[in-house]
Coordinates of C-alpha atoms in Angstrom, one line a residue:
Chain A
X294 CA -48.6 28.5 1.0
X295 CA -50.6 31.2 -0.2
X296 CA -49.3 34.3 -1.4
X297 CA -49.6 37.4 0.9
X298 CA -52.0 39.8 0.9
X299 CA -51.4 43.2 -0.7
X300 CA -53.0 46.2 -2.1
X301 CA -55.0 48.6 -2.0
X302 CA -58.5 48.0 -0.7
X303 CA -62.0 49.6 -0.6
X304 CA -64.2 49.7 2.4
X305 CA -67.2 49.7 0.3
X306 CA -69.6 52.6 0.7
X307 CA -73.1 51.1 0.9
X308 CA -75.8 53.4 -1.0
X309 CA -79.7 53.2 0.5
X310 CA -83.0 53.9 -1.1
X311 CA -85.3 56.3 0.6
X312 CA -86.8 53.6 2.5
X313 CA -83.1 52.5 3.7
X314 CA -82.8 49.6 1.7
X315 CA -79.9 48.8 -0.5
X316 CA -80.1 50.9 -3.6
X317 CA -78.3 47.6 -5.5
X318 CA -77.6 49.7 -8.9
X319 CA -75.6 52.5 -7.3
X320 CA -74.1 49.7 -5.4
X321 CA -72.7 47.7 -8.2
X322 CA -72.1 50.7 -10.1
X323 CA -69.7 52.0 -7.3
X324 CA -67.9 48.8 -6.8
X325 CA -67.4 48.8 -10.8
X326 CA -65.8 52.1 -10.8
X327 CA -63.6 51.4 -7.7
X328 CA -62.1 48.9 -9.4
X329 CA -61.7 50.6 -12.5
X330 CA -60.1 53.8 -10.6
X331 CA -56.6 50.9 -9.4
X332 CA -58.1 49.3 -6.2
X333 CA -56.7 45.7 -5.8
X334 CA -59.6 44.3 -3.9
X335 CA -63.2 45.7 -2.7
X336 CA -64.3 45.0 1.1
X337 CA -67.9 45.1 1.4
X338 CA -69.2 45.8 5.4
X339 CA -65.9 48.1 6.7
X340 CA -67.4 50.4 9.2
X341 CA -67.5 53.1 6.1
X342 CA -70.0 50.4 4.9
X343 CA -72.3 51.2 7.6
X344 CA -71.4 47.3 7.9
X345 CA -73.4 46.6 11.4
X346 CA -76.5 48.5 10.0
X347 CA -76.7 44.8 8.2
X348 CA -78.5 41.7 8.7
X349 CA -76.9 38.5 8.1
X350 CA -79.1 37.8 4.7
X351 CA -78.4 41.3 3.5
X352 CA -74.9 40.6 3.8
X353 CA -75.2 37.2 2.2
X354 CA -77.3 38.8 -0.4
X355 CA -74.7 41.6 -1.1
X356 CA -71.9 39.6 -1.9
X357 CA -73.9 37.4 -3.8
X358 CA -75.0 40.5 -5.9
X359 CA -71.4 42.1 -6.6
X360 CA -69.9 38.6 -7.8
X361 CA -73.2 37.8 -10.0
X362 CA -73.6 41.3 -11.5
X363 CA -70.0 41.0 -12.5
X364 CA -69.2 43.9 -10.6
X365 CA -66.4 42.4 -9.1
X366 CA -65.3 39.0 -9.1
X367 CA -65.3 37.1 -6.0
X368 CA -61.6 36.7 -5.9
X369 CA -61.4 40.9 -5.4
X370 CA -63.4 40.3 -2.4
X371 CA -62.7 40.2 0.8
X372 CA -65.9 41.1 2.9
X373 CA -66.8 42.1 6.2
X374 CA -68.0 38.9 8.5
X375 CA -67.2 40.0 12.6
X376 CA -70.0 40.1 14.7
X377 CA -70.5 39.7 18.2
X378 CA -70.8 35.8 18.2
X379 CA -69.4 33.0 16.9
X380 CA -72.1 31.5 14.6
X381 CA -73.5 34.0 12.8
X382 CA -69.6 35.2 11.8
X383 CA -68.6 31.6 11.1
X384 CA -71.9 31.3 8.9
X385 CA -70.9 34.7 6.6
X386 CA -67.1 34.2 7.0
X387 CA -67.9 30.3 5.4
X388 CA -70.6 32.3 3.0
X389 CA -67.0 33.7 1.7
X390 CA -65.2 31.5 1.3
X391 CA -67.7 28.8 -0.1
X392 CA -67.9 31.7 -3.0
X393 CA -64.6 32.1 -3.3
X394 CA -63.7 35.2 -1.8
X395 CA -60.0 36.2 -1.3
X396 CA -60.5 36.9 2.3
X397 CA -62.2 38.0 5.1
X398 CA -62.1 40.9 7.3
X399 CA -63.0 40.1 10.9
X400 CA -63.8 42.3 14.2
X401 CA -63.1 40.8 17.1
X402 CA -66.3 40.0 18.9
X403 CA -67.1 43.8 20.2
X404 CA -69.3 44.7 22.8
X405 CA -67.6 41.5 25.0
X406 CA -65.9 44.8 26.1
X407 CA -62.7 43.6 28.9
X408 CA -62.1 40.4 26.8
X409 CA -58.4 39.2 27.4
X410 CA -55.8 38.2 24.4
X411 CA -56.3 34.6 25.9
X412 CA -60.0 34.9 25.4
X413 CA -59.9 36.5 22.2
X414 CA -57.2 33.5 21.1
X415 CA -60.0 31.3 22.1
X416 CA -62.4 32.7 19.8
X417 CA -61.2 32.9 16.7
X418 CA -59.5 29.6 17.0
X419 CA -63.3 28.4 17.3
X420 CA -63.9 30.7 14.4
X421 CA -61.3 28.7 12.4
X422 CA -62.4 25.5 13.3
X423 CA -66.2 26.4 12.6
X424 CA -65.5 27.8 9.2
X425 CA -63.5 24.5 8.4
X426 CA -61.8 25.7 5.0
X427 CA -58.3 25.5 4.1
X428 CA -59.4 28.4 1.5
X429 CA -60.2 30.6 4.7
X430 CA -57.9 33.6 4.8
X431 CA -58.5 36.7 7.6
X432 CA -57.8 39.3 8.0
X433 CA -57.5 40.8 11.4
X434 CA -60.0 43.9 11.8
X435 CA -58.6 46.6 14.4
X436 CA -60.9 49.4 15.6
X437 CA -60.9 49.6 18.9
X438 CA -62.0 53.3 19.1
X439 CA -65.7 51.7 17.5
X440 CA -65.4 47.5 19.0
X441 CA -64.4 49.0 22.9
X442 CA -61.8 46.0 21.9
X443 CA -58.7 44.8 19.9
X444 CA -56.0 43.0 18.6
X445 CA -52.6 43.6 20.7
X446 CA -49.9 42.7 18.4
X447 CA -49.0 39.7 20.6
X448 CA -52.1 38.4 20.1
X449 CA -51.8 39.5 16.3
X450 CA -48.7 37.1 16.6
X451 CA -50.2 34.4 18.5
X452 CA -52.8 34.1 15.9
X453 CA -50.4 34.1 12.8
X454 CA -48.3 31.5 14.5
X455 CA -50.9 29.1 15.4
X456 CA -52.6 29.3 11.6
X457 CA -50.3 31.0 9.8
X458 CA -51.7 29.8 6.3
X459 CA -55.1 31.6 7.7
X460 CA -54.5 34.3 10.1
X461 CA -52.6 36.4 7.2
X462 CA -53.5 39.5 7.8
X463 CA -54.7 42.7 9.8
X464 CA -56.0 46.2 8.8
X465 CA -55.0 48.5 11.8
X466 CA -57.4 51.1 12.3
X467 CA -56.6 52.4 15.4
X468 CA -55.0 55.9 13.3
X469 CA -52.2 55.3 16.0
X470 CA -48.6 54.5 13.8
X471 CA -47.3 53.0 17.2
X472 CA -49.2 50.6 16.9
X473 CA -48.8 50.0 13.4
X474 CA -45.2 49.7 13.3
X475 CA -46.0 47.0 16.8
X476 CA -48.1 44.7 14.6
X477 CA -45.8 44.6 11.9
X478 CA -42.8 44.2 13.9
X479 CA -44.2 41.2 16.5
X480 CA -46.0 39.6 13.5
X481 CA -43.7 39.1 10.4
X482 CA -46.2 37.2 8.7
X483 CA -48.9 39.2 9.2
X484 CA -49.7 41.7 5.9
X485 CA -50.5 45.0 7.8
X486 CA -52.6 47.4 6.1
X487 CA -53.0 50.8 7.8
X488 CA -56.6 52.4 7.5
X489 CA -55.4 55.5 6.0
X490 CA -52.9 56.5 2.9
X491 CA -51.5 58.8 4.9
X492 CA -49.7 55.7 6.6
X493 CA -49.5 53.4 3.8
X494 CA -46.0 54.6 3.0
X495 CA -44.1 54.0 6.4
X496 CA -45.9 51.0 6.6
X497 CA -44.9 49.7 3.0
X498 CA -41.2 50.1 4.0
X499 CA -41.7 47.9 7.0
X500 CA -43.2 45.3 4.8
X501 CA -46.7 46.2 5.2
X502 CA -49.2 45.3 2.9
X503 CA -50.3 48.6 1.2
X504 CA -54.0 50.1 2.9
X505 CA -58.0 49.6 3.5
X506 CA -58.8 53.1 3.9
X507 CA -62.2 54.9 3.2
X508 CA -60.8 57.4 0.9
X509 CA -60.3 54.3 -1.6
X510 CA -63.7 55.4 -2.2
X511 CA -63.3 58.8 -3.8
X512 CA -59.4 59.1 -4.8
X513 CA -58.5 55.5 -5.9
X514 CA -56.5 56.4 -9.0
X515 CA -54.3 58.4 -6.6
X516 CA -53.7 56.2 -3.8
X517 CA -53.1 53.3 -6.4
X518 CA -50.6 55.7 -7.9
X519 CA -48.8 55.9 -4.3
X520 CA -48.9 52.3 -4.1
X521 CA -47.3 51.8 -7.5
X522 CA -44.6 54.3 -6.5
X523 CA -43.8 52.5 -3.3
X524 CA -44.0 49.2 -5.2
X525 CA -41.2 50.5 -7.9
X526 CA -39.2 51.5 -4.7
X527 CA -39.6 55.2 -6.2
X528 CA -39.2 56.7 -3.0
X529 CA -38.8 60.4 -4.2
X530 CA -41.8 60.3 -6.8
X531 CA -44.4 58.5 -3.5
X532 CA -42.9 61.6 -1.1
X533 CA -43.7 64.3 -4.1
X534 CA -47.2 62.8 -4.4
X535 CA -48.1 62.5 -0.8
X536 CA -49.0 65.7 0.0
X537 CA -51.9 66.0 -2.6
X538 CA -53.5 62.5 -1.4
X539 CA -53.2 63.7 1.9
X540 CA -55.3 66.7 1.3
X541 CA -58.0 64.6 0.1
X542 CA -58.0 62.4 3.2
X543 CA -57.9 65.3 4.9
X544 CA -61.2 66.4 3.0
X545 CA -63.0 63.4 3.0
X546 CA -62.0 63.2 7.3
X547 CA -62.7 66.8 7.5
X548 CA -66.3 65.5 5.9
X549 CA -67.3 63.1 8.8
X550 CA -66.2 60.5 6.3
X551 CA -69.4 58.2 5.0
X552 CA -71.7 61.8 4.6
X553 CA -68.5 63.3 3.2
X554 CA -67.8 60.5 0.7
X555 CA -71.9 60.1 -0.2
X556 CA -71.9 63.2 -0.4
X557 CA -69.0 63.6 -3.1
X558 CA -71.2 59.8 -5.0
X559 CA -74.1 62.3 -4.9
X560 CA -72.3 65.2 -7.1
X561 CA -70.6 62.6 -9.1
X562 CA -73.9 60.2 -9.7
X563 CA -76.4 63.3 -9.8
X564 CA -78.1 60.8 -7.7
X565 CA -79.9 62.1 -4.4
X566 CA -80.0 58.4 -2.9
X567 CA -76.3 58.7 -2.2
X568 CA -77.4 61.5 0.7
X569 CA -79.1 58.6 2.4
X570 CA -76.9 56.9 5.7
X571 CA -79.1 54.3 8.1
X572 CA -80.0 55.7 11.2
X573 CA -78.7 56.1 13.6
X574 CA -76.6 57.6 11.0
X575 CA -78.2 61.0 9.9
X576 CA -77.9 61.8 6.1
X577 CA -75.2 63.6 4.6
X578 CA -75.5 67.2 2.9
X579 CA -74.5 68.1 -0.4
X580 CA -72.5 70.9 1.1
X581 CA -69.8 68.3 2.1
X582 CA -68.9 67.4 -1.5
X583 CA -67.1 70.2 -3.0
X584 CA -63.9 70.3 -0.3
X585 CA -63.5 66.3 -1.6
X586 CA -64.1 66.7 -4.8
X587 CA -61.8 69.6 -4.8
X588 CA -58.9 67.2 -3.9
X589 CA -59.5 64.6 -5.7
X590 CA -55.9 63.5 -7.6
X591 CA -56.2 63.6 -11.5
X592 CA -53.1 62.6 -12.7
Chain B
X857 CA -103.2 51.9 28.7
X858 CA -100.8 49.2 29.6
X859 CA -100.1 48.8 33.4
X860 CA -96.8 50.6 34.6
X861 CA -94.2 48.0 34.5
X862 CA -92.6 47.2 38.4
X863 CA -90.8 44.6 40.0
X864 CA -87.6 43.0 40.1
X865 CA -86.0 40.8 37.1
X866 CA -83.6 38.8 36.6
X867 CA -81.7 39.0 33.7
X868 CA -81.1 35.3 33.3
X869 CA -77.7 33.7 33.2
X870 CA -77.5 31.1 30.5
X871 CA -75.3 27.7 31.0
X872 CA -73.8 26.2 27.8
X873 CA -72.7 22.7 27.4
X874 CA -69.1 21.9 26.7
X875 CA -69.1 22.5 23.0
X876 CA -70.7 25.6 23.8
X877 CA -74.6 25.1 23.0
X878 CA -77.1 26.0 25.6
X879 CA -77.5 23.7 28.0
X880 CA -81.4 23.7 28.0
X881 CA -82.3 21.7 31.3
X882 CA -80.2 23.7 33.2
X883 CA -81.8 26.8 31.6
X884 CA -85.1 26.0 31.7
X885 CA -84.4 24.6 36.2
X886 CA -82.5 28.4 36.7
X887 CA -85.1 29.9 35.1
X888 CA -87.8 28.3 36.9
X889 CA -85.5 28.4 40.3
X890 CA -85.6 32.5 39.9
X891 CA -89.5 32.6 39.7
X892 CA -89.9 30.5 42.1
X893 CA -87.4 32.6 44.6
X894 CA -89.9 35.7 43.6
X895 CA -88.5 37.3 40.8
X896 CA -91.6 39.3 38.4
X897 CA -90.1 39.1 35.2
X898 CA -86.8 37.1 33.7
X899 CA -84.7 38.6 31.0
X900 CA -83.0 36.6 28.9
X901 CA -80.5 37.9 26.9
X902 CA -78.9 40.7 29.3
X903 CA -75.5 41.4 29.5
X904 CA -75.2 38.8 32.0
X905 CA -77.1 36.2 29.8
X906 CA -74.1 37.0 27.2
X907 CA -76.9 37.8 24.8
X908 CA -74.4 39.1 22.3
X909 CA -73.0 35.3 22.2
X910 CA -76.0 34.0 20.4
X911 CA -77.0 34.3 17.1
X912 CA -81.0 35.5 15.9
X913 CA -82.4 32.1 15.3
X914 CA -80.9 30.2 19.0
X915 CA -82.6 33.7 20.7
X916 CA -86.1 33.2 19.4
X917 CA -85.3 29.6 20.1
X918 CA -84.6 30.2 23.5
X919 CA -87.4 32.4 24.6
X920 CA -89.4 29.5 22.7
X921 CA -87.7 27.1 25.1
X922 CA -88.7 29.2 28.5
X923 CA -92.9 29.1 27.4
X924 CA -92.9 25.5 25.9
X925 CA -91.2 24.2 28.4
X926 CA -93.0 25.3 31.4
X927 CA -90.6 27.3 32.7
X928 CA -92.0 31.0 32.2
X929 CA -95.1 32.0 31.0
X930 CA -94.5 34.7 28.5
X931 CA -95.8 37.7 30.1
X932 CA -93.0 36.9 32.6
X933 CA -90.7 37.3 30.1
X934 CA -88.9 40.4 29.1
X935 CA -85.7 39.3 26.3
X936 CA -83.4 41.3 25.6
X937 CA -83.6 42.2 21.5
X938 CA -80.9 44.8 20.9
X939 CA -78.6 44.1 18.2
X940 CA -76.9 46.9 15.9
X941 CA -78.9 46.5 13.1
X942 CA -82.6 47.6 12.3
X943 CA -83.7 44.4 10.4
X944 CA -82.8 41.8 13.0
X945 CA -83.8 44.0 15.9
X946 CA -87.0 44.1 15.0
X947 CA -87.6 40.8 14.1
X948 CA -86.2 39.5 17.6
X949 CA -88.6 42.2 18.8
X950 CA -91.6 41.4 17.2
X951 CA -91.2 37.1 18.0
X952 CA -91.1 38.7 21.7
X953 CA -94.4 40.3 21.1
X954 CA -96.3 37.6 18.9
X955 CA -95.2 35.4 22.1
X956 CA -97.0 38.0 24.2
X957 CA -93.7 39.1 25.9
X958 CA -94.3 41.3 28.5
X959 CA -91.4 43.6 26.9
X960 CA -88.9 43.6 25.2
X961 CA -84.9 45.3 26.6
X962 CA -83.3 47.3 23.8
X963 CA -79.8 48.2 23.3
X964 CA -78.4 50.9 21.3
X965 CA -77.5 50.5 17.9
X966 CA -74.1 50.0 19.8
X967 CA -70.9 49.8 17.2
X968 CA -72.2 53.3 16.2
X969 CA -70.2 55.5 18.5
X970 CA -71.1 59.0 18.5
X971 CA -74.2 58.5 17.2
X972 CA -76.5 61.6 18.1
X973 CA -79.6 61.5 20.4
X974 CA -81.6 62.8 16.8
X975 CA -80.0 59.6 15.1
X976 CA -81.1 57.3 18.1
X977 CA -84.6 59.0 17.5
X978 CA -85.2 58.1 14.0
X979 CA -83.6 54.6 15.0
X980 CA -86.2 53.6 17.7
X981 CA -88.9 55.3 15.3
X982 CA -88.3 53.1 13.0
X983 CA -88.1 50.3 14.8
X984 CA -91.1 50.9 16.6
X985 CA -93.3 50.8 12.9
X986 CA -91.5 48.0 12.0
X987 CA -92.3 45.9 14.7
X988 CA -96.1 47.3 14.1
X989 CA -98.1 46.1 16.9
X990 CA -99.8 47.8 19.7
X991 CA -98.5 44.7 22.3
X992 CA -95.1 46.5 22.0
X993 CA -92.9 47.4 25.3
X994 CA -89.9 48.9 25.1
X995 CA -87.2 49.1 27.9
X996 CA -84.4 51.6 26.7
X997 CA -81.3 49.3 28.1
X998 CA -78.5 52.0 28.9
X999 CA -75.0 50.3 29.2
X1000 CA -72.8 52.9 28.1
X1001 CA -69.3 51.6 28.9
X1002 CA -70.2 48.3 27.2
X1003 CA -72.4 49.6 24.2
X1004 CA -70.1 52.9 23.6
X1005 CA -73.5 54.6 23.2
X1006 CA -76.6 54.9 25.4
X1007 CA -79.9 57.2 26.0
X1008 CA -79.3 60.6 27.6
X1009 CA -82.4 61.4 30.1
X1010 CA -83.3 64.1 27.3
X1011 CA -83.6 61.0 24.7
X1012 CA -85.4 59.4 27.2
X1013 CA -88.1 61.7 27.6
X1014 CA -88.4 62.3 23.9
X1015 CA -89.1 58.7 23.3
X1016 CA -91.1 58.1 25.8
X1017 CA -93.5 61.6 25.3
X1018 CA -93.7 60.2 20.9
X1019 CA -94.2 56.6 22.2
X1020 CA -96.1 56.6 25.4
X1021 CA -97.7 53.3 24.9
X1022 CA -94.0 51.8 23.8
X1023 CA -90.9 53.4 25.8
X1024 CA -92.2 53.0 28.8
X1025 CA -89.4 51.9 31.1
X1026 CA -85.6 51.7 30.9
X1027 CA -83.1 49.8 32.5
X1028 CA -80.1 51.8 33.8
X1029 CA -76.8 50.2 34.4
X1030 CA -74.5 52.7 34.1
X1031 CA -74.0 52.5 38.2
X1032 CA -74.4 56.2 37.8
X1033 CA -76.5 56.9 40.0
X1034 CA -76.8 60.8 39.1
X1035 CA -77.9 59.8 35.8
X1036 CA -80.3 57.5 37.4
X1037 CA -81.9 60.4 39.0
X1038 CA -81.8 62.7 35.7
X1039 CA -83.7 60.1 33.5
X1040 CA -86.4 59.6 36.7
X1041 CA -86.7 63.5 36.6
X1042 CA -86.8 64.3 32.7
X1043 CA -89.0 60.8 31.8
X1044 CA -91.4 60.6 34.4
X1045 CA -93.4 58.7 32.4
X1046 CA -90.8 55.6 32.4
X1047 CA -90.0 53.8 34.1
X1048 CA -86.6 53.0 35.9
X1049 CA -85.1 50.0 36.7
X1050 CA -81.5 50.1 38.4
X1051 CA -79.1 47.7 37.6
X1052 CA -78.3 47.1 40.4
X1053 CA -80.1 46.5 44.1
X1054 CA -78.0 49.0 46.1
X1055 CA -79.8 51.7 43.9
X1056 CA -83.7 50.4 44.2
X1057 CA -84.8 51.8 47.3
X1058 CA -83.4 55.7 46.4
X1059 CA -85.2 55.1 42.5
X1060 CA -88.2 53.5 44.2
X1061 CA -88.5 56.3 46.6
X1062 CA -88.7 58.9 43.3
X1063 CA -91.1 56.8 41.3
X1064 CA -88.6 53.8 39.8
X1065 CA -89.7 50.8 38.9
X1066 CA -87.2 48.3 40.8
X1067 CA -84.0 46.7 39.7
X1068 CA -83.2 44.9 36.4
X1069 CA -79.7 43.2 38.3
X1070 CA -77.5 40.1 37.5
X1071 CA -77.8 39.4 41.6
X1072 CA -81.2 38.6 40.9
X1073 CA -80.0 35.0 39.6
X1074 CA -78.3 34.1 42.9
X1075 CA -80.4 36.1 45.6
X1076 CA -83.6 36.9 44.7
X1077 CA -85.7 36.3 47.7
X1078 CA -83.1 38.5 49.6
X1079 CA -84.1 41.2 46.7
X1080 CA -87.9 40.5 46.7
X1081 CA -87.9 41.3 50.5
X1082 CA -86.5 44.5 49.6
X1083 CA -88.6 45.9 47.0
X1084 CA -91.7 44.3 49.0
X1085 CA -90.8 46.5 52.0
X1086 CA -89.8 49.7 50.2
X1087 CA -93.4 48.8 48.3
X1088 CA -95.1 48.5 51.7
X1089 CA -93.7 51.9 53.1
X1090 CA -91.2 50.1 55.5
X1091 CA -88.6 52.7 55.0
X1092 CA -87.2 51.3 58.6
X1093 CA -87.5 47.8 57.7
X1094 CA -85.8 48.0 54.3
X1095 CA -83.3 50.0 55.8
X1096 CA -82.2 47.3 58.4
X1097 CA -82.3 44.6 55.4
X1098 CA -80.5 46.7 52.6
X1099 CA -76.7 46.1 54.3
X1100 CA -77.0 42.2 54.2
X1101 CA -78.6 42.7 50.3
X1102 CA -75.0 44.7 49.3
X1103 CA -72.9 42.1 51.4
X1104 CA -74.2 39.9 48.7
X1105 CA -73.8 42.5 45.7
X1106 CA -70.8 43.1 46.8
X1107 CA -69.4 39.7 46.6
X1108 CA -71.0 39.2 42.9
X1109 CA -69.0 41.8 41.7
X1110 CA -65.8 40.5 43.1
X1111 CA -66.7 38.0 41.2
X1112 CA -66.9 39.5 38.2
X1113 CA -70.3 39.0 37.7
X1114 CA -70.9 36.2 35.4
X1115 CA -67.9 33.8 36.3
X1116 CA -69.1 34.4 40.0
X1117 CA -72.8 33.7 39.4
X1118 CA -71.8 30.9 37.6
X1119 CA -69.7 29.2 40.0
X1120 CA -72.3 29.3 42.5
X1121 CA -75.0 27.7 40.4
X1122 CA -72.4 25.1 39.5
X1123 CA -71.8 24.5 43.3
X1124 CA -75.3 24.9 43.9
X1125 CA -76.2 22.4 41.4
X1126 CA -73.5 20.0 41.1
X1127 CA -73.2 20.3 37.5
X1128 CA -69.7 21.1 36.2
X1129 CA -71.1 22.7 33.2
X1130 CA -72.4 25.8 35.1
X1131 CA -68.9 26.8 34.5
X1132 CA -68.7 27.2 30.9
X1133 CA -68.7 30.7 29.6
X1134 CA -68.5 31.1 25.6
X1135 CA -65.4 32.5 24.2
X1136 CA -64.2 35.1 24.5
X1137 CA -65.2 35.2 28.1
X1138 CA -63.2 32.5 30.0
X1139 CA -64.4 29.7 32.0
X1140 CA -65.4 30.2 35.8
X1141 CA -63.5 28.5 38.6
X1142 CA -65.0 27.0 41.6
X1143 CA -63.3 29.1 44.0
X1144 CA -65.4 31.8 43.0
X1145 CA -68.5 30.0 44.6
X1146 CA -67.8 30.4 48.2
X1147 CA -67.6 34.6 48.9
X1148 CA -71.2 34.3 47.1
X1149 CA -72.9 31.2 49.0
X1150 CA -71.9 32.8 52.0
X1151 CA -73.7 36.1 51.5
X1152 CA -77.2 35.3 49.9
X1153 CA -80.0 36.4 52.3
X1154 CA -81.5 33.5 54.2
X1155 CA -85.0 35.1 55.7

């Protein structure tokens, strides 16, 4: 069996040139630091990644380029692969796991906007099949406020049950702790991760798996800090520090979060390029980057 | 400048075999079947196609299909190209033209909810210089509740006043038929396709093109009839026919569009496989057949 996901994890920002291309130095730079600042693992194409702005070969590439720049190695990965149809998600999700990536994080097909639980059941069991890896781990990727779709936690369930060695996981980023606490409850074996700190707590206590939240981007070293806490079962020192990571995510929020959080890269990296976001994304200002980096924890 | 672009299409349905692949002989006989019933243009890759199903490379392939085959000539052929990303967009977009595609349907960047009509802007801009050629026709494909985004009439006109070679028509299936109107008012310059019949005459009679409309696989002469009398000035005549064309509409929608449309041509045809629909849609049932063969317009 393998062992259950947890951590903390990094939606990885994804820097451009001025022609919108991947700037691939600030990207590898970024991921370094991440890890250096306490996060457990690094997932390249969350929606903070500007993920769907991607083609399939960029994504490829991207992975590629973090694992072989020794940025990260492949094992602190756990990359975005959900698109809208089977092939193209079974073709990065294998990508993965062929380079030996701790997991993937998947979107339901989005877009197929109605689809039922038995439908969605359907699909990913494809998925599974398609990908054809015993190495294969995913994790579950709820947003339904972006995919017009979701996960319902009997679904969650029904997934976990039917491949439990691959269907291990699910970040929840639906902001709603109703749902949270469902998913955790109807799917024991599922390693819930909450996409903000602010939940990460409540979640842990349940059994949850610690967080993917976009703020893993600017205030690692504190939300690794929380983690640690919760992980000692040092329940008064994780309710003292909560307040002052949750004034950061309340910043980098507050900042739209990807033009908040380039922003705060551009102060940081004295590096313009961080301003740039894909259309139809519109570029961040540096005005966003003092309220973050105001809140940043420091130890 | 290029000819105003009228008529009625079909955005084509597309049969997959039991493992899911495109069935290519029934493709290529529907296909064929709908021009021959007097559709002007076919769309593959609507929503009713389950465009989002198939990856880049089985698209081009597809469209491919359609011209070698026989089946379309290509300036009968207007795919649908949309996908979330820049890169692949275009590409999809520019086979359509080198082709010689009559045009090209364009979603959104859906995924990218709450993107801004400036953000849409620079996104079809760009777009438009990447795909590089003068051949290029754009219609604007506006599907709000499935894409989560979609082009305001003020958008519209923007695009269409920067690009008046390019955006020249857009296909509205929002079923709202007040924001029908507004785009036909603020863009008069594009052209506006319904999606669906019951709305042709009312756009027709303000300057719209026709109707784009999944009921355009399953009763197309019924439809042709329609737009050739409102075209002729039969106000009277079209009048007297429209009832029997929504009896038909009507009974599509029942049956929720694609799993009904599909049980027909698998009735029609006598080929089981009509009734596959790819994950995470479920398959059709026969039953749904009958409410629709009993409606389509026989002369």
């Amino acid at each position: 069996m393998t062992q259950r996901l947890t951590g903390i994890v990094t939606p990885l920002l994804t820097p451009f040139n001025d022609d919108f291309s991947v700037a691939d130095d600030l990207y590898t730079d970024h991921a370094r630091q991440c890890l250096a600042d306490g996060v457990h693992y690094l997932s390249p194409f969350g929606t903070t990644s500007e993920a769907l702005s991607h083609s399939v070969a960029e994504r490829m590439r991207l992975v590629e380029l973090l694992v072989q720049s020794g940025a990260a190695r492949a094992d602190q990965l756990m990359p975005g692969t959900g698109l809208c149809n089977l092939e193209e998600t079974a073709a990065l999700s294998r990508h993965a796991v062929e380079l030996g990536c701790r997991a993937v994080m998947t979107l339901p097909p989005f877009f197929f906007v109605g689809a039922s639980d038995e439908g969605l059941y359907r699909y990913f069991s494809l998925l599974i099949e398609k990908v054809g890896s015993d190495a294969l781990t995913i994790c579950l990727y709820h947003i339904p406020q972006y995919a017009g779709i979701g996960f319902t936690p009997a679904l969650a369930a029904r997934l976990n049950e039917a491949f439990p060695e691959v269907v291990t996981a699910l970040k929840d980023s639906s902001g709603n702790w109703e749902n949270t606490r469902a998913v955790i409850e109807a799917a024991p074996g599922i390693s819930v991760f909450p996409g903000s700190e602010g939940a990460m707590l409540d979640a842990m206590a349940l059994g949850g798996g610690g967080c993917i939240s976009a703020s893993c981007n600017s205030n690692a070293a504190g939300i690794r800090r929380l983690y640690d806490l919760s992980r000692a079962d040092d329940a008064a020192g994780a309710k003292a520090l909560q307040p002052q990571i949750d004034a950061h995510r309340a910043a980098v929020q507050a900042g739209g979060l990807i033009p908040g959080l380039k922003a705060l890269k551009a102060q940081q990296t004295g590096d313009a390029r961080w301003l740039n976001l894909r259309p139809p994304l519109l570029p961040a200002t540096p005005d966003l980057a003092a309220p973050l980096a105001d809140t940043i924890w420091r130890g």
